[in-house]
Short mmCIF file of C-alpha atoms in Angstrom, two decimals:
data_model
loop_
_atom_site.label_atom_id
_atom_site.label_comp_id
_atom_site.label_asym_id
_atom_site.label_seq_id
_atom_site.Cartn_x
_atom_site.Cartn_y
_atom_site.Cartn_z
CA MET A 12 0.00 0.00 0.00
CA GLY A 13 1.70 3.12 -1.17
CA GLY A 14 0.09 6.22 -2.57
CA THR A 15 -3.24 4.98 -3.84
CA SER A 16 -2.24 1.33 -4.21
CA TYR A 17 -3.43 -1.21 -1.74
CA ARG A 18 -0.29 -3.23 -0.97
CA ASN A 19 2.92 -2.06 0.61
CA GLY A 20 5.75 -4.52 1.11
CA THR A 21 7.23 -2.63 4.04
CA LEU A 22 3.93 -2.74 5.93
CA ASP A 23 3.55 -6.44 5.15
CA GLY A 24 6.99 -7.07 6.61
CA LEU A 25 6.18 -4.96 9.67
CA ARG A 26 2.97 -6.91 10.20
CA GLY A 27 4.87 -10.20 9.97
CA ILE A 28 7.54 -9.14 12.47
CA ALA A 29 4.82 -7.92 14.85
CA ALA A 30 3.02 -11.29 14.67
CA VAL A 31 6.23 -13.18 15.46
CA SER A 32 6.96 -10.76 18.32
CA VAL A 33 3.66 -11.71 19.93
CA ILE A 34 4.63 -15.39 19.75
CA PHE A 35 8.02 -14.80 21.38
CA TYR A 36 6.56 -12.48 24.03
CA HIS A 37 4.06 -15.07 25.24
CA SER A 38 6.56 -17.92 24.89
CA ILE A 39 9.04 -16.13 27.18
CA LEU A 40 6.30 -15.45 29.73
CA LEU A 41 5.38 -19.15 29.99
CA ASP A 42 7.84 -19.49 32.86
CA PRO A 43 6.22 -18.14 36.07
CA ARG A 44 9.67 -17.10 37.32
CA LEU A 45 9.50 -14.16 34.91
CA ALA A 46 6.24 -12.70 36.24
CA SER A 47 8.05 -9.96 38.17
CA VAL A 48 9.96 -8.90 35.03
CA LEU A 49 6.86 -7.05 33.82
CA ASN A 50 7.75 -4.29 36.29
CA PRO A 51 9.87 -1.33 35.08
CA ALA A 52 13.59 -2.10 34.75
CA GLN A 53 14.58 0.38 37.47
CA ASN A 54 12.64 -1.74 39.99
CA LEU A 55 14.31 -5.03 39.03
CA GLU A 56 17.42 -6.87 40.12
CA PRO A 57 20.34 -6.78 37.65
CA VAL A 58 19.92 -10.49 36.94
CA ASP A 59 16.42 -9.80 35.54
CA ILE A 60 17.49 -7.07 33.09
CA PRO A 61 18.22 -9.41 30.12
CA ALA A 62 14.73 -10.92 30.37
CA LYS A 63 13.20 -7.45 30.68
CA LEU A 64 15.09 -6.33 27.58
CA ALA A 65 13.88 -9.36 25.62
CA LEU A 66 10.27 -8.74 26.65
CA SER A 67 10.64 -5.08 25.66
CA ILE A 68 12.02 -6.00 22.23
CA PHE A 69 9.27 -8.57 21.64
CA SER A 70 6.61 -6.45 23.35
CA GLY A 71 3.15 -7.85 22.71
CA ALA A 72 1.60 -4.49 23.57
CA ASN A 73 3.68 -2.69 20.94
CA ALA A 74 2.83 -5.35 18.37
CA VAL A 75 -0.91 -5.10 19.01
CA LEU A 76 -0.86 -1.29 18.81
CA ILE A 77 0.98 -1.60 15.49
CA PHE A 78 -1.79 -3.95 14.30
CA PHE A 79 -4.47 -1.40 15.22
CA VAL A 80 -2.66 1.52 13.56
CA LEU A 81 -2.15 -0.64 10.46
CA SER A 82 -5.86 -1.51 10.41
CA GLY A 83 -6.87 2.14 10.52
CA LEU A 84 -4.45 2.91 7.69
CA VAL A 85 -5.29 -0.04 5.45
CA LEU A 86 -9.04 0.31 5.92
CA ARG A 87 -8.90 4.06 5.23
CA VAL A 88 -7.08 3.40 1.94
CA SER A 89 -9.61 0.67 1.11
CA ALA A 90 -12.57 2.92 1.97
CA ASP A 91 -11.21 5.67 -0.27
CA ARG A 92 -11.88 3.34 -3.21
CA LEU A 93 -15.61 3.20 -2.41
CA HIS A 94 -17.73 5.73 -4.29
CA ASP A 95 -21.21 4.22 -4.58
CA GLY A 96 -23.04 6.34 -1.99
CA ILE A 97 -22.89 6.28 1.78
CA TRP A 98 -25.37 3.45 2.35
CA MET A 99 -23.94 1.09 -0.25
CA ASP A 100 -20.38 1.98 0.75
CA SER A 101 -21.07 1.35 4.44
CA ALA A 102 -22.77 -1.98 3.70
CA ASN A 103 -19.96 -3.16 1.44
CA PHE A 104 -17.32 -2.01 3.91
CA ALA A 105 -18.94 -4.03 6.71
CA ILE A 106 -19.53 -7.09 4.51
CA LYS A 107 -15.95 -7.24 3.28
CA ARG A 108 -14.53 -6.60 6.74
CA LEU A 109 -16.61 -9.29 8.44
CA CYS A 110 -15.84 -11.80 5.69
CA ARG A 111 -12.17 -10.97 6.05
CA LEU A 112 -12.12 -11.52 9.81
CA TYR A 113 -14.57 -14.26 10.70
CA PRO A 114 -13.66 -17.35 8.60
CA ALA A 115 -10.05 -17.34 9.83
CA ILE A 116 -11.31 -16.99 13.41
CA PHE A 117 -13.64 -19.97 13.00
CA PHE A 118 -10.78 -22.01 11.52
CA ALA A 119 -8.48 -21.01 14.40
CA LEU A 120 -11.09 -22.05 16.98
CA ALA A 121 -11.62 -25.35 15.17
CA PHE A 122 -7.84 -25.87 15.26
CA CYS A 123 -7.88 -25.13 19.00
CA PHE A 124 -10.60 -27.75 19.45
CA LEU A 125 -8.83 -30.39 17.34
CA THR A 126 -5.45 -29.85 18.99
CA SER A 127 -7.04 -29.97 22.44
CA TRP A 128 -9.04 -33.11 21.66
CA VAL A 129 -5.86 -34.90 20.57
CA ALA A 130 -3.93 -33.66 23.62
CA ILE A 131 -6.66 -34.77 26.04
CA SER A 132 -6.83 -38.15 24.29
CA LEU A 133 -3.10 -38.50 25.00
CA GLY A 134 -3.65 -37.78 28.69
CA SER A 135 -3.17 -34.01 29.04
CA THR A 136 -5.12 -32.22 31.77
CA LEU A 137 -4.00 -28.70 30.84
CA PRO A 138 -6.90 -26.27 31.52
CA HIS A 139 -6.39 -24.59 28.13
CA PHE A 140 -7.14 -27.87 26.35
CA ILE A 141 -10.19 -28.54 28.52
CA ASN A 142 -11.59 -25.06 27.80
CA ALA A 143 -11.09 -25.52 24.07
CA THR A 144 -13.18 -28.70 24.01
CA ASP A 145 -16.10 -27.01 25.80
CA LEU A 146 -18.57 -26.21 23.00
CA SER A 147 -20.31 -23.48 25.00
CA LYS A 148 -17.00 -21.68 25.57
CA LEU A 149 -16.05 -22.13 21.92
CA THR A 150 -19.37 -20.64 20.84
CA SER A 151 -19.02 -17.74 23.26
CA ASN A 152 -15.56 -17.03 21.87
CA ALA A 153 -16.73 -17.37 18.26
CA ILE A 154 -19.42 -14.71 18.68
CA PHE A 155 -17.03 -12.46 20.63
CA LEU A 156 -18.76 -12.55 23.99
CA ASP A 157 -15.29 -13.26 25.39
CA ALA A 158 -11.89 -14.62 24.41
CA LYS A 159 -11.56 -17.41 26.96
CA VAL A 160 -10.53 -20.10 24.47
CA ASN A 161 -8.20 -18.27 22.10
CA GLY A 162 -6.95 -15.20 23.93
CA ALA A 163 -5.62 -13.62 20.74
CA THR A 164 -9.17 -13.09 19.46
CA TRP A 165 -9.76 -10.14 21.80
CA THR A 166 -8.05 -7.93 19.23
CA LEU A 167 -10.43 -9.19 16.53
CA GLN A 168 -13.38 -8.42 18.79
CA THR A 169 -12.01 -4.89 18.90
CA GLU A 170 -11.69 -4.80 15.10
CA VAL A 171 -15.34 -5.84 14.67
CA VAL A 172 -16.65 -3.34 17.25
CA ALA A 173 -14.61 -0.62 15.54
CA ILE A 174 -16.22 -1.10 12.09
CA PRO A 175 -18.98 1.57 12.38
CA PHE A 176 -16.62 4.03 14.09
CA LEU A 177 -14.01 3.56 11.38
CA PHE A 178 -16.51 4.08 8.59
CA ALA A 179 -17.79 7.24 10.29
CA ALA A 180 -14.20 8.48 10.56
CA PHE A 181 -13.64 7.77 6.87
CA MET A 182 -16.71 9.81 5.95
CA VAL A 183 -15.59 12.73 8.12
CA SER A 184 -12.12 12.60 6.56
CA ARG A 185 -13.57 12.44 3.07
CA LYS A 186 -15.79 15.47 3.68
CA LEU A 187 -13.38 17.64 5.67
CA GLY A 188 -10.01 16.53 4.33
CA LEU A 189 -6.95 16.71 6.57
CA ALA A 190 -8.88 18.73 9.16
CA GLY A 191 -11.39 15.88 9.38
CA SER A 192 -8.63 13.28 9.86
CA LEU A 193 -7.04 15.34 12.63
CA LEU A 194 -10.45 15.90 14.20
CA CYS A 195 -10.95 12.12 14.35
CA LEU A 196 -7.55 11.71 16.00
CA CYS A 197 -8.39 14.36 18.61
CA TYR A 198 -11.71 12.61 19.21
CA GLY A 199 -9.84 9.35 19.80
CA LEU A 200 -7.46 11.01 22.25
CA TYR A 201 -10.31 12.65 24.15
CA ALA A 202 -12.12 9.29 24.31
CA LEU A 203 -9.25 7.87 26.37
CA TRP A 204 -10.35 10.07 29.28
CA HIS A 205 -14.04 10.09 28.34
CA PRO A 206 -14.98 6.53 27.23
CA SER A 207 -18.62 7.55 26.82
CA LEU A 208 -17.50 8.94 23.43
CA VAL A 209 -17.16 5.33 22.28
CA PHE A 210 -20.35 4.34 24.13
CA ASN A 211 -18.30 2.83 26.99
CA LEU A 212 -17.44 -0.14 24.77
CA THR A 213 -14.63 -1.80 26.70
CA PRO A 214 -12.74 -3.18 23.66
CA LEU A 215 -12.46 0.32 22.14
CA ARG A 216 -11.40 2.39 25.15
CA GLY A 217 -7.69 2.14 24.42
CA PRO A 218 -7.35 0.95 20.81
CA PHE A 219 -9.74 3.53 19.30
CA VAL A 220 -7.08 6.24 19.21
CA ALA A 221 -4.68 3.84 17.45
CA PHE A 222 -7.26 3.22 14.71
CA MET A 223 -7.69 6.98 14.31
CA ALA A 224 -3.93 7.43 14.09
CA GLY A 225 -3.95 5.02 11.15
CA VAL A 226 -6.65 7.10 9.48
CA VAL A 227 -4.40 10.17 9.77
CA ILE A 228 -1.38 8.36 8.31
CA ALA A 229 -3.38 7.51 5.18
CA ASP A 230 -4.05 11.18 4.41
CA PRO A 231 -1.91 12.01 1.35
CA ARG A 232 -1.32 15.56 2.61
CA LEU A 233 0.83 14.12 5.39
CA SER A 234 3.00 12.06 3.07
CA ARG A 235 5.91 14.52 3.25
CA PRO A 236 6.34 14.53 7.06
CA PHE A 237 6.18 10.73 7.23
CA PHE A 238 8.46 10.44 4.19
CA LEU A 239 11.12 12.24 6.22
CA VAL A 240 10.84 9.62 8.99
CA GLY A 241 13.29 7.20 7.45
CA GLY A 242 16.68 5.69 8.12
CA ALA A 243 18.00 6.86 11.48
CA TRP A 244 14.61 8.26 12.53
CA LEU A 245 12.94 4.86 12.13
CA SER A 246 15.73 3.21 14.12
CA ALA A 247 15.35 5.85 16.83
CA THR A 248 11.60 5.21 16.95
CA VAL A 249 12.15 1.47 17.43
CA LEU A 250 14.67 2.15 20.21
CA ALA A 251 12.19 4.53 21.85
CA LEU A 252 9.48 1.84 21.77
CA VAL A 253 11.86 -0.61 23.45
CA ALA A 254 12.89 1.98 26.06
CA LEU A 255 9.24 2.80 26.75
CA LYS A 256 8.53 -0.83 27.62
CA MET A 257 11.75 -1.06 29.65
CA PHE A 258 11.20 1.90 31.95
CA ILE A 259 7.62 3.24 31.82
CA PRO A 260 4.80 1.55 33.79
CA PRO A 261 1.90 0.57 31.51
CA ALA A 262 -0.88 2.06 33.63
CA PRO A 263 -0.75 5.88 33.08
CA LEU A 264 -2.72 7.07 30.05
CA GLU A 265 0.05 9.52 29.21
CA GLY A 266 2.40 6.59 28.69
CA TYR A 267 -0.19 4.90 26.50
CA VAL A 268 -0.55 8.03 24.36
CA LEU A 269 3.23 8.13 23.90
CA ASN A 270 3.14 4.45 22.94
CA VAL A 271 0.48 5.13 20.28
CA LEU A 272 2.42 8.15 19.01
CA LEU A 273 5.62 6.13 18.57
CA CYS A 274 3.75 3.30 16.82
CA THR A 275 2.15 5.90 14.54
CA VAL A 276 5.54 7.35 13.62
CA LEU A 277 6.87 3.84 12.95
CA VAL A 278 3.94 2.77 10.76
CA GLY A 279 3.76 6.13 8.98
CA GLY A 280 7.50 6.14 8.32
CA CYS A 281 7.38 2.59 6.96
CA TYR A 282 4.35 3.43 4.80
CA ARG A 283 5.85 6.50 3.17
CA SER A 284 9.53 5.60 3.20
CA ALA A 285 11.29 5.21 -0.13
CA GLY A 286 14.48 3.71 1.34
CA THR A 287 15.86 0.25 0.68
CA THR A 288 18.29 -0.09 3.58
CA GLY A 289 18.12 -0.34 7.36
CA ILE A 290 14.76 -1.20 8.88
CA VAL A 291 12.88 -0.68 5.61
CA GLY A 292 15.29 -2.97 3.79
CA MET A 293 14.93 -5.65 6.48
CA LEU A 294 11.14 -5.48 6.31
CA ASN A 295 11.28 -6.03 2.55
CA THR A 296 13.34 -9.23 2.73
CA ALA A 297 11.67 -12.43 1.54
CA PRO A 298 11.26 -13.97 5.05
CA ALA A 299 9.66 -10.81 6.46
CA LEU A 300 7.32 -10.47 3.48
CA TYR A 301 6.29 -14.11 3.77
CA LEU A 302 5.59 -13.74 7.48
CA GLY A 303 3.54 -10.65 6.64
CA LYS A 304 1.52 -12.61 4.10
CA ILE A 305 0.53 -15.24 6.69
CA SER A 306 0.59 -12.90 9.72
CA TYR A 307 -3.15 -12.93 10.46
CA SER A 308 -3.36 -16.71 10.57
CA LEU A 309 0.03 -16.94 12.31
CA TYR A 310 -1.26 -14.64 15.05
CA LEU A 311 -4.38 -16.74 15.61
CA LEU A 312 -3.04 -20.26 15.15
CA ASN A 313 0.06 -20.12 17.35
CA VAL A 314 -2.07 -20.15 20.50
CA PRO A 315 -2.87 -23.90 20.73
CA ILE A 316 0.68 -24.76 19.64
CA ILE A 317 2.01 -22.75 22.59
CA TRP A 318 -0.28 -24.88 24.79
CA VAL A 319 1.36 -28.00 23.38
CA PHE A 320 4.82 -26.74 24.30
CA ILE A 321 3.75 -25.93 27.85
CA GLY A 322 3.69 -29.68 28.40
CA LEU A 323 6.67 -30.48 26.17
CA ARG A 324 9.16 -28.07 27.75
CA PRO A 325 10.39 -30.49 30.46
CA ALA A 326 10.70 -33.39 28.01
CA LEU A 327 12.71 -31.22 25.61
CA GLY A 328 15.02 -30.06 28.40
CA LEU A 329 13.99 -26.43 27.99
CA MET A 330 13.41 -25.90 31.71
CA SER A 331 17.09 -26.46 32.44
CA ILE A 332 18.49 -23.69 30.22
CA GLY A 333 16.85 -20.86 32.13
CA PRO A 334 13.49 -19.10 31.75
CA LEU A 335 14.70 -16.59 29.14
CA TRP A 336 16.53 -18.95 26.79
CA GLY A 337 13.90 -21.61 27.34
CA GLY A 338 11.23 -19.10 26.31
CA ILE A 339 13.17 -18.02 23.22
CA ALA A 340 13.58 -21.68 22.23
CA VAL A 341 9.83 -22.22 22.64
CA GLY A 342 9.18 -19.12 20.52
CA ILE A 343 11.32 -20.51 17.70
CA LEU A 344 9.65 -23.94 17.87
CA VAL A 345 6.13 -22.50 18.05
CA THR A 346 6.78 -20.22 15.07
CA LEU A 347 8.20 -23.06 12.97
CA CYS A 348 5.33 -25.40 13.87
CA THR A 349 2.66 -22.75 13.22
CA ILE A 350 3.92 -21.62 9.80
CA PRO A 351 2.63 -24.64 7.80
CA VAL A 352 -0.86 -24.38 9.32
CA ALA A 353 -0.88 -20.60 8.84
CA HIS A 354 0.22 -21.06 5.22
CA PHE A 355 -2.77 -23.33 4.57
CA SER A 356 -5.13 -20.98 6.39
CA GLU A 357 -3.95 -17.96 4.40
CA ALA A 358 -4.09 -19.73 1.05
CA VAL A 359 -7.46 -21.43 1.55
CA ILE A 360 -9.43 -19.80 4.36
CA GLU A 361 -8.30 -16.18 4.06
CA GLN A 362 -8.22 -15.99 0.28
CA GLY A 363 -11.52 -17.83 0.10
CA SER A 364 -13.13 -15.42 2.55
CA ILE A 365 -11.86 -12.43 0.55
CA TRP A 366 -13.47 -13.91 -2.56
CA ILE A 367 -16.73 -14.50 -0.66
CA GLY A 368 -16.68 -10.90 0.55
CA ARG A 369 -16.40 -9.66 -3.01
CA GLN A 370 -19.25 -11.88 -4.16
CA LEU A 371 -21.52 -10.76 -1.31
CA SER A 372 -20.82 -7.08 -1.87
CA ILE A 373 -23.75 -5.08 -3.18
CA LYS A 374 -23.18 -4.16 -6.79
CA PRO A 375 -24.34 -0.71 -7.94
CA ARG A 376 -26.99 -0.68 -10.61
CA ARG A 377 -25.53 0.18 -13.94
CA ARG A 378 -27.42 2.88 -15.79
CA ILE A 379 -28.22 1.57 -19.28
CA GLU A 380 -27.44 4.25 -21.82
CA PRO A 381 -29.71 4.29 -24.90
CA ALA A 382 -28.16 3.35 -28.21
CA PRO A 383 -27.23 6.27 -30.50
CA ALA A 384 -30.23 5.65 -32.78
CA GLU A 385 -32.57 5.59 -29.78
CA MET A 386 -31.06 8.83 -28.49
CA THR A 387 -31.71 10.48 -31.87
CA LEU A 388 -35.32 9.31 -31.91
CA ALA A 389 -35.86 10.39 -28.33
CA ALA A 390 -34.52 13.84 -29.09
CA ALA A 391 -36.59 14.28 -32.26
CA PRO A 392 -39.72 16.49 -31.98
CA ALA A 393 -43.05 14.65 -31.97
#
């Protein structure tokens, strides 16, 4: 996605790296000995600093915020291609978005069920497996009442709840231009302290401003400032994101706003950058682009595979190499084991759902122009 096109290799690579970061973050945190490492680095013992640094590099919170900013950006660019009237545009936007999200979620929940059924058959009593074979809990998760089976789906619940707000923001931006985009961002910031502005919808209280930041990035009038965020500036932004997770407690809203701002600069810089070296070059390598292609399924499908490795860690000797290196090893194994399933899901489930979304979209009625002879007759005096 660059300019008016829909795809952008750098953003695909960023999405892929973010998805893998989530896997490593949760894999490292499997060991309960690392629970205290979530505190700011200045409150930790020196021996805990390496683990804190690893968790800051692979920060799940940073990755999820990047996902939300990317969604606002990509959906704004997609919505700009709709010009069939507000009602038809809104219907088609919702249809395509729901078709894009739901089938992969259903497949991921089915994979959770199948993996859990096999694990229980082999004697596992892990609560995660037991939850995933409870049909009532699976159904509740599938319709987004909660995310008790596949915890990763909470972000998709947020994406679904955000659909009408995003479309409204797109309409405001289309009518008012850059001022409208900035107005939406200010609205999102204000909603952090006044959640009634998003109807007190819990999933949107924090992420809403990240979606609005993505809407702003997509505005072509801001291409120049983000174009300048390249090279050393992108590297500095990444270092700032790591430092933020190292030293700043997650609770204050001011810290959250700074987190969103840094993610916005990173995504915007990647979107508009014309460079081929450094971070942009890395994100455009074949492995990063491939991970970006399967990132949605990778993000959803790694969850039950992590459950499998909870039980396998002792047998593989991963408990004896320390919580940090054991977690990194689990992250590598989970990623490698998830990739084949995610590849299938992307090729069959995701691409199929995109096709279904196009078929279900409402097609505008084509006005039938009269043939030239008919036009002549119609214009002739009686």
